[in-house]
mmCIF file of N, CA and C in Angstrom:
data_model
loop_
_atom_site.group_PDB
_atom_site.id
_atom_site.type_symbol
_atom_site.label_atom_id
_atom_site.label_comp_id
_atom_site.label_asym_id
_atom_site.label_seq_id
_atom_site.Cartn_x
_atom_site.Cartn_y
_atom_site.Cartn_z
ATOM 1 N N MET A 6 31.465 47.177 -1.247
ATOM 2 C CA MET A 6 30.713 46.866 -1.382
ATOM 3 C C MET A 6 29.386 47.444 -1.987
ATOM 4 N N ASN A 7 29.866 48.766 -2.051
ATOM 5 C CA ASN A 7 28.826 49.974 -2.617
ATOM 6 C C ASN A 7 28.543 49.501 -4.296
ATOM 7 N N GLU A 8 29.883 49.112 -4.737
ATOM 8 C CA GLU A 8 29.838 48.714 -5.882
ATOM 9 C C GLU A 8 29.449 47.604 -6.666
ATOM 10 N N LYS A 9 29.458 46.486 -5.825
ATOM 11 C CA LYS A 9 29.101 45.204 -5.762
ATOM 12 C C LYS A 9 27.683 45.077 -6.399
ATOM 13 N N LEU A 10 26.774 45.971 -4.961
ATOM 14 C CA LEU A 10 25.464 45.898 -4.633
ATOM 15 C C LEU A 10 25.216 46.776 -5.921
ATOM 16 N N LYS A 11 25.874 47.696 -6.570
ATOM 17 C CA LYS A 11 25.545 48.679 -7.676
ATOM 18 C C LYS A 11 25.249 47.539 -8.819
ATOM 19 N N THR A 12 26.176 46.903 -9.134
ATOM 20 C CA THR A 12 26.293 45.956 -10.039
ATOM 21 C C THR A 12 25.165 44.621 -10.283
ATOM 22 N N ILE A 13 24.859 44.403 -9.312
ATOM 23 C CA ILE A 13 24.196 43.025 -8.958
ATOM 24 C C ILE A 13 22.333 43.631 -9.132
ATOM 25 N N LYS A 14 22.449 45.088 -8.772
ATOM 26 C CA LYS A 14 21.246 45.882 -8.853
ATOM 27 C C LYS A 14 21.069 46.085 -10.278
ATOM 28 N N ILE A 15 22.214 46.827 -11.250
ATOM 29 C CA ILE A 15 21.841 46.597 -12.571
ATOM 30 C C ILE A 15 21.542 45.468 -13.247
ATOM 31 N N ILE A 16 21.847 43.837 -12.718
ATOM 32 C CA ILE A 16 21.803 43.270 -13.647
ATOM 33 C C ILE A 16 20.225 42.900 -13.274
ATOM 34 N N HIS A 17 19.711 42.741 -12.020
ATOM 35 C CA HIS A 17 18.834 42.603 -12.062
ATOM 36 C C HIS A 17 17.549 43.871 -12.643
ATOM 37 N N PHE A 18 18.031 44.851 -12.748
ATOM 38 C CA PHE A 18 17.189 45.604 -13.600
ATOM 39 C C PHE A 18 17.187 45.407 -15.139
ATOM 40 N N GLY A 19 18.285 44.957 -15.422
ATOM 41 C CA GLY A 19 18.235 44.405 -16.918
ATOM 42 C C GLY A 19 17.158 43.438 -17.111
ATOM 43 N N ILE A 20 17.485 42.305 -16.398
ATOM 44 C CA ILE A 20 16.771 41.151 -15.849
ATOM 45 C C ILE A 20 15.279 41.839 -16.320
ATOM 46 N N CYS A 21 14.833 42.266 -15.485
ATOM 47 C CA CYS A 21 13.343 42.361 -15.196
ATOM 48 C C CYS A 21 13.109 43.651 -16.440
ATOM 49 N N ALA A 22 13.769 44.434 -16.674
ATOM 50 C CA ALA A 22 13.236 45.671 -18.053
ATOM 51 C C ALA A 22 13.332 44.522 -19.324
ATOM 52 N N GLY A 23 14.067 43.671 -19.038
ATOM 53 C CA GLY A 23 14.046 42.536 -20.565
ATOM 54 C C GLY A 23 12.523 42.112 -20.857
ATOM 55 N N VAL A 24 12.358 41.896 -19.501
ATOM 56 C CA VAL A 24 10.869 40.169 -19.346
ATOM 57 C C VAL A 24 9.741 41.721 -19.515
ATOM 58 N N ILE A 25 10.008 42.886 -19.145
ATOM 59 C CA ILE A 25 8.812 43.872 -18.949
ATOM 60 C C ILE A 25 8.624 44.297 -20.663
ATOM 61 N N VAL A 26 9.537 44.409 -21.159
ATOM 62 C CA VAL A 26 9.140 44.682 -22.692
ATOM 63 C C VAL A 26 8.904 43.627 -23.423
ATOM 64 N N ALA A 27 9.768 42.406 -23.256
ATOM 65 C CA ALA A 27 8.851 41.539 -23.904
ATOM 66 C C ALA A 27 7.462 41.141 -23.635
ATOM 67 N N TYR A 28 7.043 41.439 -23.041
ATOM 68 C CA TYR A 28 5.320 41.208 -22.112
ATOM 69 C C TYR A 28 5.045 42.495 -23.026
ATOM 70 N N TYR A 29 5.255 43.287 -22.751
ATOM 71 C CA TYR A 29 4.606 44.811 -23.456
ATOM 72 C C TYR A 29 4.535 44.760 -24.917
ATOM 73 N N VAL A 30 5.674 44.324 -25.528
ATOM 74 C CA VAL A 30 5.159 44.007 -27.038
ATOM 75 C C VAL A 30 4.682 42.990 -27.373
ATOM 76 N N LEU A 31 4.968 41.599 -27.106
ATOM 77 C CA LEU A 31 4.617 40.463 -27.667
ATOM 78 C C LEU A 31 3.377 39.988 -27.045
ATOM 79 N N GLY A 32 2.917 40.459 -25.928
ATOM 80 C CA GLY A 32 1.499 40.592 -24.845
ATOM 81 C C GLY A 32 0.249 40.747 -25.860
ATOM 82 N N ASN A 33 -0.535 40.035 -25.634
ATOM 83 C CA ASN A 33 -2.021 40.707 -26.331
ATOM 84 C C ASN A 33 -2.221 41.452 -25.520
ATOM 85 N N TRP A 34 -2.139 42.943 -25.517
ATOM 86 C CA TRP A 34 -2.860 43.291 -24.187
ATOM 87 C C TRP A 34 -4.442 43.909 -24.732
ATOM 88 N N SER A 35 -4.508 44.212 -25.567
ATOM 89 C CA SER A 35 -6.012 44.631 -26.433
ATOM 90 C C SER A 35 -7.542 43.561 -25.625
ATOM 91 N N SER A 36 -6.955 42.421 -25.643
ATOM 92 C CA SER A 36 -7.849 41.490 -24.990
ATOM 93 C C SER A 36 -8.278 41.308 -23.317
ATOM 94 N N THR A 37 -9.478 41.656 -23.192
ATOM 95 C CA THR A 37 -9.676 41.495 -21.640
ATOM 96 C C THR A 37 -9.818 40.099 -20.689
ATOM 97 N N ARG A 38 -9.635 39.258 -21.448
ATOM 98 C CA ARG A 38 -9.585 38.237 -20.805
ATOM 99 C C ARG A 38 -7.763 37.836 -20.332
ATOM 100 N N ILE A 39 -7.070 38.879 -20.048
ATOM 101 C CA ILE A 39 -6.010 38.779 -19.777
ATOM 102 C C ILE A 39 -6.136 38.481 -18.439
ATOM 103 N N PHE A 40 -6.384 38.646 -17.390
ATOM 104 C CA PHE A 40 -6.951 38.830 -15.751
ATOM 105 C C PHE A 40 -7.878 37.927 -15.426
ATOM 106 N N GLU A 41 -8.396 36.738 -16.448
ATOM 107 C CA GLU A 41 -8.930 36.048 -15.972
ATOM 108 C C GLU A 41 -8.368 34.761 -16.107
ATOM 109 N N LEU A 42 -8.553 33.583 -15.497
ATOM 110 C CA LEU A 42 -8.230 32.416 -15.162
ATOM 111 C C LEU A 42 -8.591 31.568 -16.266
ATOM 112 N N PRO A 43 -7.430 31.106 -16.932
ATOM 113 C CA PRO A 43 -7.767 30.618 -18.132
ATOM 114 C C PRO A 43 -8.506 28.821 -18.092
ATOM 115 N N GLU A 44 -9.135 28.212 -18.560
ATOM 116 C CA GLU A 44 -9.803 27.137 -18.551
ATOM 117 C C GLU A 44 -8.184 25.853 -18.847
ATOM 118 N N ILE A 45 -8.254 25.326 -17.542
ATOM 119 C CA ILE A 45 -7.516 24.582 -17.277
ATOM 120 C C ILE A 45 -7.595 22.537 -17.998
ATOM 121 N N ASN A 46 -7.285 22.253 -18.585
ATOM 122 C CA ASN A 46 -7.728 21.017 -18.730
ATOM 123 C C ASN A 46 -6.352 20.035 -19.037
ATOM 124 N N GLN A 47 -6.473 18.916 -19.445
ATOM 125 C CA GLN A 47 -5.258 17.712 -19.765
ATOM 126 C C GLN A 47 -4.249 18.495 -20.125
ATOM 127 N N ASN A 48 -4.588 19.126 -21.613
ATOM 128 C CA ASN A 48 -3.575 19.436 -22.016
ATOM 129 C C ASN A 48 -2.671 20.554 -21.820
ATOM 130 N N SER A 49 -3.316 21.610 -21.107
ATOM 131 C CA SER A 49 -2.931 22.910 -20.718
ATOM 132 C C SER A 49 -2.059 22.384 -19.171
ATOM 133 N N ILE A 50 -2.142 21.597 -18.406
ATOM 134 C CA ILE A 50 -1.493 21.548 -17.202
ATOM 135 C C ILE A 50 -0.142 21.882 -17.099
ATOM 136 N N LEU A 51 0.563 21.360 -18.242
ATOM 137 C CA LEU A 51 2.011 21.528 -18.293
ATOM 138 C C LEU A 51 2.235 22.830 -17.565
ATOM 139 N N TYR A 52 1.595 23.985 -18.782
ATOM 140 C CA TYR A 52 1.570 25.285 -18.534
ATOM 141 C C TYR A 52 1.620 26.057 -16.958
ATOM 142 N N LEU A 53 0.808 25.108 -16.713
ATOM 143 C CA LEU A 53 0.312 25.473 -15.070
ATOM 144 C C LEU A 53 1.366 25.192 -14.423
ATOM 145 N N LEU A 54 2.198 23.877 -14.161
ATOM 146 C CA LEU A 54 3.537 23.635 -13.687
ATOM 147 C C LEU A 54 4.607 24.290 -14.138
ATOM 148 N N VAL A 55 4.654 25.406 -15.123
ATOM 149 C CA VAL A 55 5.683 25.693 -15.674
ATOM 150 C C VAL A 55 6.028 26.793 -14.285
ATOM 151 N N PRO A 56 5.298 27.912 -13.692
ATOM 152 C CA PRO A 56 5.483 28.844 -13.087
ATOM 153 C C PRO A 56 5.884 28.341 -11.716
ATOM 154 N N ILE A 57 4.926 27.337 -11.402
ATOM 155 C CA ILE A 57 5.160 26.369 -9.974
ATOM 156 C C ILE A 57 6.520 25.964 -9.961
ATOM 157 N N GLY A 58 7.002 24.847 -10.868
ATOM 158 C CA GLY A 58 8.277 24.598 -11.134
ATOM 159 C C GLY A 58 9.535 25.803 -10.813
ATOM 160 N N ALA A 59 8.592 26.657 -11.849
ATOM 161 C CA ALA A 59 10.001 27.526 -11.793
ATOM 162 C C ALA A 59 10.154 28.074 -10.430
ATOM 163 N N TYR A 60 9.055 28.435 -9.280
ATOM 164 C CA TYR A 60 9.446 29.165 -8.559
ATOM 165 C C TYR A 60 10.270 28.120 -7.598
ATOM 166 N N LEU A 61 9.784 26.703 -7.398
ATOM 167 C CA LEU A 61 10.323 25.703 -6.308
ATOM 168 C C LEU A 61 11.733 25.740 -6.819
ATOM 169 N N LEU A 62 12.251 25.752 -8.056
ATOM 170 C CA LEU A 62 13.148 24.982 -8.692
ATOM 171 C C LEU A 62 14.607 26.242 -8.855
ATOM 172 N N SER A 63 14.110 27.517 -8.648
ATOM 173 C CA SER A 63 15.130 28.760 -8.428
ATOM 174 C C SER A 63 15.367 28.550 -7.071
ATOM 175 N N ASN A 64 14.266 28.652 -6.231
ATOM 176 C CA ASN A 64 14.486 28.579 -4.977
ATOM 177 C C ASN A 64 15.130 27.743 -4.343
ATOM 178 N N PHE A 65 15.085 26.530 -4.841
ATOM 179 C CA PHE A 65 15.886 25.538 -4.258
ATOM 180 C C PHE A 65 17.526 25.495 -5.105
ATOM 181 N N LEU A 66 17.964 26.022 -5.648
ATOM 182 C CA LEU A 66 18.899 26.039 -6.723
ATOM 183 C C LEU A 66 19.749 27.598 -5.702
ATOM 184 N N PHE A 67 19.053 28.280 -5.251
ATOM 185 C CA PHE A 67 19.547 29.446 -4.893
ATOM 186 C C PHE A 67 19.909 29.090 -3.726
ATOM 187 N N LYS A 68 19.230 28.848 -3.228
ATOM 188 C CA LYS A 68 19.681 28.209 -1.390
ATOM 189 C C LYS A 68 20.789 27.181 -1.113
ATOM 190 N N SER A 69 20.802 26.465 -2.125
ATOM 191 C CA SER A 69 21.933 25.494 -2.583
ATOM 192 C C SER A 69 23.320 26.321 -2.753
ATOM 193 N N GLN A 70 23.017 26.607 -3.530
ATOM 194 C CA GLN A 70 24.369 27.399 -3.650
ATOM 195 C C GLN A 70 24.783 28.496 -2.558
ATOM 196 N N LEU A 71 23.568 29.214 -1.882
ATOM 197 C CA LEU A 71 24.244 29.476 -0.627
ATOM 198 C C LEU A 71 25.032 29.194 -0.159
ATOM 199 N N LYS A 72 24.538 27.975 0.269
ATOM 200 C CA LYS A 72 24.760 26.864 1.536
ATOM 201 C C LYS A 72 26.687 27.116 1.309
ATOM 202 N N SER A 73 27.250 26.919 -0.145
ATOM 203 C CA SER A 73 28.689 27.251 -0.136
ATOM 204 C C SER A 73 29.333 28.062 0.355
ATOM 205 N N ALA A 74 28.498 29.195 0.549
ATOM 206 C CA ALA A 74 28.963 30.676 1.156
ATOM 207 C C ALA A 74 29.382 30.479 2.192
ATOM 208 N N GLU A 75 31.078 30.595 2.776
ATOM 209 C CA GLU A 75 31.308 31.194 4.167
ATOM 210 C C GLU A 75 30.852 31.894 4.931
ATOM 211 N N ILE A 76 31.006 31.536 6.089
ATOM 212 C CA ILE A 76 31.086 32.719 7.613
ATOM 213 C C ILE A 76 31.888 33.996 7.351
ATOM 214 N N LYS A 77 31.793 34.544 6.580
ATOM 215 C CA LYS A 77 33.259 35.596 6.737
ATOM 216 C C LYS A 77 33.128 36.892 7.411
ATOM 217 N N PRO A 78 34.203 37.466 8.055
ATOM 218 C CA PRO A 78 33.624 38.792 8.437
ATOM 219 C C PRO A 78 33.562 39.670 7.877
ATOM 220 N N LYS A 79 33.427 39.811 6.158
ATOM 221 C CA LYS A 79 33.215 41.290 5.313
ATOM 222 C C LYS A 79 32.353 40.293 4.691
ATOM 223 N N LEU A 80 31.363 41.232 4.358
ATOM 224 C CA LEU A 80 30.180 40.782 3.266
ATOM 225 C C LEU A 80 30.904 40.227 2.011
ATOM 226 N N GLU A 81 31.633 41.300 1.445
ATOM 227 C CA GLU A 81 31.973 41.190 0.392
ATOM 228 C C GLU A 81 32.803 40.416 -0.547
ATOM 229 N N ASP A 82 33.296 39.494 0.569
ATOM 230 C CA ASP A 82 34.190 38.190 0.195
ATOM 231 C C ASP A 82 33.108 37.259 -0.315
ATOM 232 N N ASN A 83 31.317 37.182 0.206
ATOM 233 C CA ASN A 83 30.507 36.204 -0.344
ATOM 234 C C ASN A 83 29.753 36.841 -1.297
ATOM 235 N N MET A 84 30.257 38.037 -2.197
ATOM 236 C CA MET A 84 29.414 38.421 -2.761
ATOM 237 C C MET A 84 29.131 38.320 -4.221
ATOM 238 N N ALA A 85 30.315 37.335 -4.692
ATOM 239 C CA ALA A 85 30.811 36.573 -5.693
ATOM 240 C C ALA A 85 29.449 35.005 -5.653
ATOM 241 N N ILE A 86 29.740 34.792 -4.737
ATOM 242 C CA ILE A 86 28.546 33.319 -4.627
ATOM 243 C C ILE A 86 27.159 33.953 -4.774
ATOM 244 N N TYR A 87 27.136 34.847 -3.515
ATOM 245 C CA TYR A 87 25.305 35.528 -3.935
ATOM 246 C C TYR A 87 25.049 35.855 -5.494
ATOM 247 N N GLN A 88 25.950 36.681 -6.119
ATOM 248 C CA GLN A 88 25.632 36.911 -7.478
ATOM 249 C C GLN A 88 25.069 35.794 -8.080
ATOM 250 N N THR A 89 26.032 34.977 -8.405
ATOM 251 C CA THR A 89 26.019 34.171 -8.920
ATOM 252 C C THR A 89 24.630 33.019 -8.427
ATOM 253 N N ALA A 90 24.332 32.908 -7.322
ATOM 254 C CA ALA A 90 22.966 32.322 -6.887
ATOM 255 C C ALA A 90 21.692 33.244 -7.409
ATOM 256 N N ALA A 91 22.039 34.372 -7.177
ATOM 257 C CA ALA A 91 20.477 35.373 -7.315
ATOM 258 C C ALA A 91 20.115 35.191 -9.014
ATOM 259 N N ILE A 92 21.458 35.448 -9.955
ATOM 260 C CA ILE A 92 21.720 35.064 -11.428
ATOM 261 C C ILE A 92 21.160 34.235 -11.751
ATOM 262 N N VAL A 93 21.116 33.153 -11.409
ATOM 263 C CA VAL A 93 20.451 31.994 -11.606
ATOM 264 C C VAL A 93 19.139 31.777 -11.253
ATOM 265 N N ARG A 94 19.129 32.430 -10.518
ATOM 266 C CA ARG A 94 17.469 32.340 -9.652
ATOM 267 C C ARG A 94 16.182 33.094 -10.695
ATOM 268 N N TRP A 95 16.888 34.373 -11.261
ATOM 269 C CA TRP A 95 16.279 35.344 -11.777
ATOM 270 C C TRP A 95 16.074 34.807 -13.449
ATOM 271 N N ALA A 96 17.356 34.018 -13.740
ATOM 272 C CA ALA A 96 17.083 33.359 -14.960
ATOM 273 C C ALA A 96 16.258 32.590 -15.408
ATOM 274 N N ILE A 97 16.068 31.593 -13.899
ATOM 275 C CA ILE A 97 14.972 30.830 -14.186
ATOM 276 C C ILE A 97 13.528 31.013 -13.953
ATOM 277 N N LEU A 98 12.992 32.124 -13.941
ATOM 278 C CA LEU A 98 12.050 32.646 -13.653
ATOM 279 C C LEU A 98 11.706 33.474 -14.814
ATOM 280 N N GLU A 99 13.100 34.479 -15.193
ATOM 281 C CA GLU A 99 12.823 35.247 -16.585
ATOM 282 C C GLU A 99 12.444 33.676 -17.798
ATOM 283 N N GLY A 100 13.042 32.947 -17.700
ATOM 284 C CA GLY A 100 12.591 31.864 -18.610
ATOM 285 C C GLY A 100 11.462 31.210 -18.857
ATOM 286 N N ALA A 101 10.939 31.361 -17.740
ATOM 287 C CA ALA A 101 9.348 30.233 -17.363
ATOM 288 C C ALA A 101 8.542 31.675 -17.748
ATOM 289 N N ALA A 102 8.714 32.638 -17.434
ATOM 290 C CA ALA A 102 8.065 33.824 -18.008
ATOM 291 C C ALA A 102 7.642 33.827 -19.454
ATOM 292 N N PHE A 103 8.998 33.325 -19.809
ATOM 293 C CA PHE A 103 9.015 33.773 -21.406
ATOM 294 C C PHE A 103 8.200 32.177 -21.893
ATOM 295 N N ILE A 104 8.673 31.812 -21.661
ATOM 296 C CA ILE A 104 7.946 29.777 -21.592
ATOM 297 C C ILE A 104 6.418 30.584 -22.227
ATOM 298 N N ILE A 105 5.549 30.980 -20.934
ATOM 299 C CA ILE A 105 4.578 31.069 -20.974
ATOM 300 C C ILE A 105 4.288 32.269 -22.238
ATOM 301 N N LEU A 106 4.785 33.276 -22.091
ATOM 302 C CA LEU A 106 4.314 33.963 -22.772
ATOM 303 C C LEU A 106 4.282 33.842 -24.690
ATOM 304 N N ILE A 107 5.273 32.766 -24.532
ATOM 305 C CA ILE A 107 5.711 32.749 -26.274
ATOM 306 C C ILE A 107 4.684 31.133 -26.804
ATOM 307 N N LEU A 108 4.829 30.276 -25.438
ATOM 308 C CA LEU A 108 4.202 29.146 -26.232
ATOM 309 C C LEU A 108 2.559 28.885 -25.599
ATOM 310 N N LYS A 109 2.072 29.706 -24.571
ATOM 311 C CA LYS A 109 0.971 29.475 -23.909
ATOM 312 C C LYS A 109 0.107 30.974 -23.413
ATOM 313 N N GLU A 110 -0.198 32.098 -24.102
ATOM 314 C CA GLU A 110 -0.531 33.345 -24.132
ATOM 315 C C GLU A 110 -2.042 33.291 -23.228
ATOM 316 N N ASP A 111 -2.353 32.130 -23.187
ATOM 317 C CA ASP A 111 -3.652 32.198 -22.476
ATOM 318 C C ASP A 111 -3.118 32.259 -20.971
ATOM 319 N N PHE A 112 -2.344 31.661 -20.691
ATOM 320 C CA PHE A 112 -1.960 31.832 -19.185
ATOM 321 C C PHE A 112 -1.157 32.959 -19.029
ATOM 322 N N ILE A 113 -1.223 34.188 -19.530
ATOM 323 C CA ILE A 113 -0.562 35.023 -19.468
ATOM 324 C C ILE A 113 -0.655 35.843 -17.958
ATOM 325 N N LEU A 114 -1.170 35.275 -17.655
ATOM 326 C CA LEU A 114 -1.872 36.226 -15.875
ATOM 327 C C LEU A 114 -0.503 35.284 -14.875
ATOM 328 N N PHE A 115 0.213 34.103 -15.063
ATOM 329 C CA PHE A 115 0.540 33.388 -14.537
ATOM 330 C C PHE A 115 1.996 33.818 -14.929
ATOM 331 N N GLY A 116 2.239 34.163 -15.962
ATOM 332 C CA GLY A 116 3.529 35.076 -16.449
ATOM 333 C C GLY A 116 3.687 36.324 -15.548
ATOM 334 N N ILE A 117 2.264 36.978 -15.633
ATOM 335 C CA ILE A 117 2.267 38.327 -14.842
ATOM 336 C C ILE A 117 3.021 38.272 -13.726
ATOM 337 N N LEU A 118 2.541 36.768 -12.899
ATOM 338 C CA LEU A 118 2.917 36.868 -11.546
ATOM 339 C C LEU A 118 4.004 36.242 -11.482
ATOM 340 N N ILE A 119 4.547 35.730 -12.229
ATOM 341 C CA ILE A 119 6.229 35.470 -12.291
ATOM 342 C C ILE A 119 6.986 36.841 -12.339
ATOM 343 N N VAL A 120 6.774 37.589 -13.225
ATOM 344 C CA VAL A 120 7.397 39.161 -13.194
ATOM 345 C C VAL A 120 7.311 39.658 -12.102
ATOM 346 N N LEU A 121 5.905 39.909 -11.511
ATOM 347 C CA LEU A 121 6.250 40.441 -9.999
ATOM 348 C C LEU A 121 6.876 40.209 -9.222
ATOM 349 N N TYR A 122 7.089 38.852 -9.316
ATOM 350 C CA TYR A 122 7.781 38.080 -8.112
ATOM 351 C C TYR A 122 9.352 38.288 -8.279
ATOM 352 N N LEU A 123 9.660 38.125 -9.643
ATOM 353 C CA LEU A 123 10.979 38.418 -9.758
ATOM 354 C C LEU A 123 11.053 40.326 -9.488
ATOM 355 N N ILE A 124 10.139 40.632 -9.690
ATOM 356 C CA ILE A 124 10.873 42.454 -9.200
ATOM 357 C C ILE A 124 10.973 42.577 -7.960
ATOM 358 N N LEU A 125 10.171 41.738 -6.923
ATOM 359 C CA LEU A 125 10.052 41.824 -5.844
ATOM 360 C C LEU A 125 11.393 41.149 -5.191
ATOM 361 N N LEU A 126 12.046 40.575 -5.945
ATOM 362 C CA LEU A 126 13.426 39.642 -5.272
ATOM 363 C C LEU A 126 14.453 40.538 -5.479
ATOM 364 N N HIS A 127 14.272 41.903 -5.659
ATOM 365 C CA HIS A 127 15.615 43.243 -5.980
ATOM 366 C C HIS A 127 16.330 43.021 -4.682
ATOM 367 N N PRO A 128 17.674 43.073 -5.479
ATOM 368 C CA PRO A 128 18.478 43.287 -4.371
ATOM 369 C C PRO A 128 19.077 44.559 -3.276
ATOM 370 N N THR A 129 18.942 44.116 -1.934
ATOM 371 C CA THR A 129 19.009 45.387 -1.409
ATOM 372 C C THR A 129 20.444 44.786 -0.437
ATOM 373 N N LYS A 130 20.976 45.681 0.388
ATOM 374 C CA LYS A 130 22.235 45.055 1.263
ATOM 375 C C LYS A 130 21.450 44.216 2.288
ATOM 376 N N GLU A 131 20.480 44.959 3.052
ATOM 377 C CA GLU A 131 19.512 44.123 4.278
ATOM 378 C C GLU A 131 19.402 42.612 3.637
ATOM 379 N N ARG A 132 18.521 42.412 2.409
ATOM 380 C CA ARG A 132 18.236 41.218 1.530
ATOM 381 C C ARG A 132 19.495 40.418 1.991
ATOM 382 N N ILE A 133 20.237 41.019 1.392
ATOM 383 C CA ILE A 133 21.606 39.935 1.192
ATOM 384 C C ILE A 133 22.121 39.384 2.520
ATOM 385 N N ILE A 134 22.281 40.374 2.855
ATOM 386 C CA ILE A 134 22.778 40.005 4.781
ATOM 387 C C ILE A 134 21.513 38.476 5.428
ATOM 388 N N LYS A 135 20.757 39.080 5.381
ATOM 389 C CA LYS A 135 19.556 37.854 5.624
ATOM 390 C C LYS A 135 19.503 37.119 4.733
ATOM 391 N N GLU A 136 19.794 37.152 3.602
ATOM 392 C CA GLU A 136 19.908 35.766 3.095
ATOM 393 C C GLU A 136 21.655 34.664 2.545
ATOM 394 N N LEU A 137 22.298 35.712 3.302
ATOM 395 C CA LEU A 137 23.616 35.232 3.708
ATOM 396 C C LEU A 137 23.644 34.315 4.900
ATOM 397 N N ASP A 138 22.948 34.952 6.055
ATOM 398 C CA ASP A 138 22.268 34.679 7.083
ATOM 399 C C ASP A 138 24.059 35.160 7.772
ATOM 400 N N HIS A 139 23.837 36.381 7.874
ATOM 401 C CA HIS A 139 25.386 37.140 8.061
ATOM 402 C C HIS A 139 25.082 38.319 9.376
ATOM 403 N N LYS A 140 26.252 38.330 9.642
ATOM 404 C CA LYS A 140 25.841 38.993 11.351
ATOM 405 C C LYS A 140 26.786 40.186 11.140
ATOM 406 N N ALA A 141 27.831 40.141 9.937
ATOM 407 C CA ALA A 141 28.503 42.060 9.545
ATOM 408 C C ALA A 141 27.221 42.455 9.029
ATOM 409 N N LEU A 142 27.854 43.791 8.824
ATOM 410 C CA LEU A 142 27.231 44.828 8.354
ATOM 411 C C LEU A 142 28.166 45.456 7.295
#
């Protein structure tokens, strides 16, 4: 179990590190407007829907993939399903963060919130057990 957990942690770290480095390199950090809410009009409402849609879609796909996991006595038996579901979830959030960074830098605050949420989704044994609704330790 520890090897599989280590693998998924490395994947998560790589995704988070890539997004953070991209935000550091491509973000306009000299501006003080980063932490201000941008003006939202008809043309920019789509960019506001990107993080909301990414959050909803990633959680929906994650939960729907976990439904295919069976109740098994060993947690390791469902790790492949969990890993696939988690990677899909993280990839959607990563894509949304990049869309905001590249296409609409005024909304970088929402991209930062996506990145923070992505970091908070780090895999732990307890979280995996909880999300798989597993009784075994």
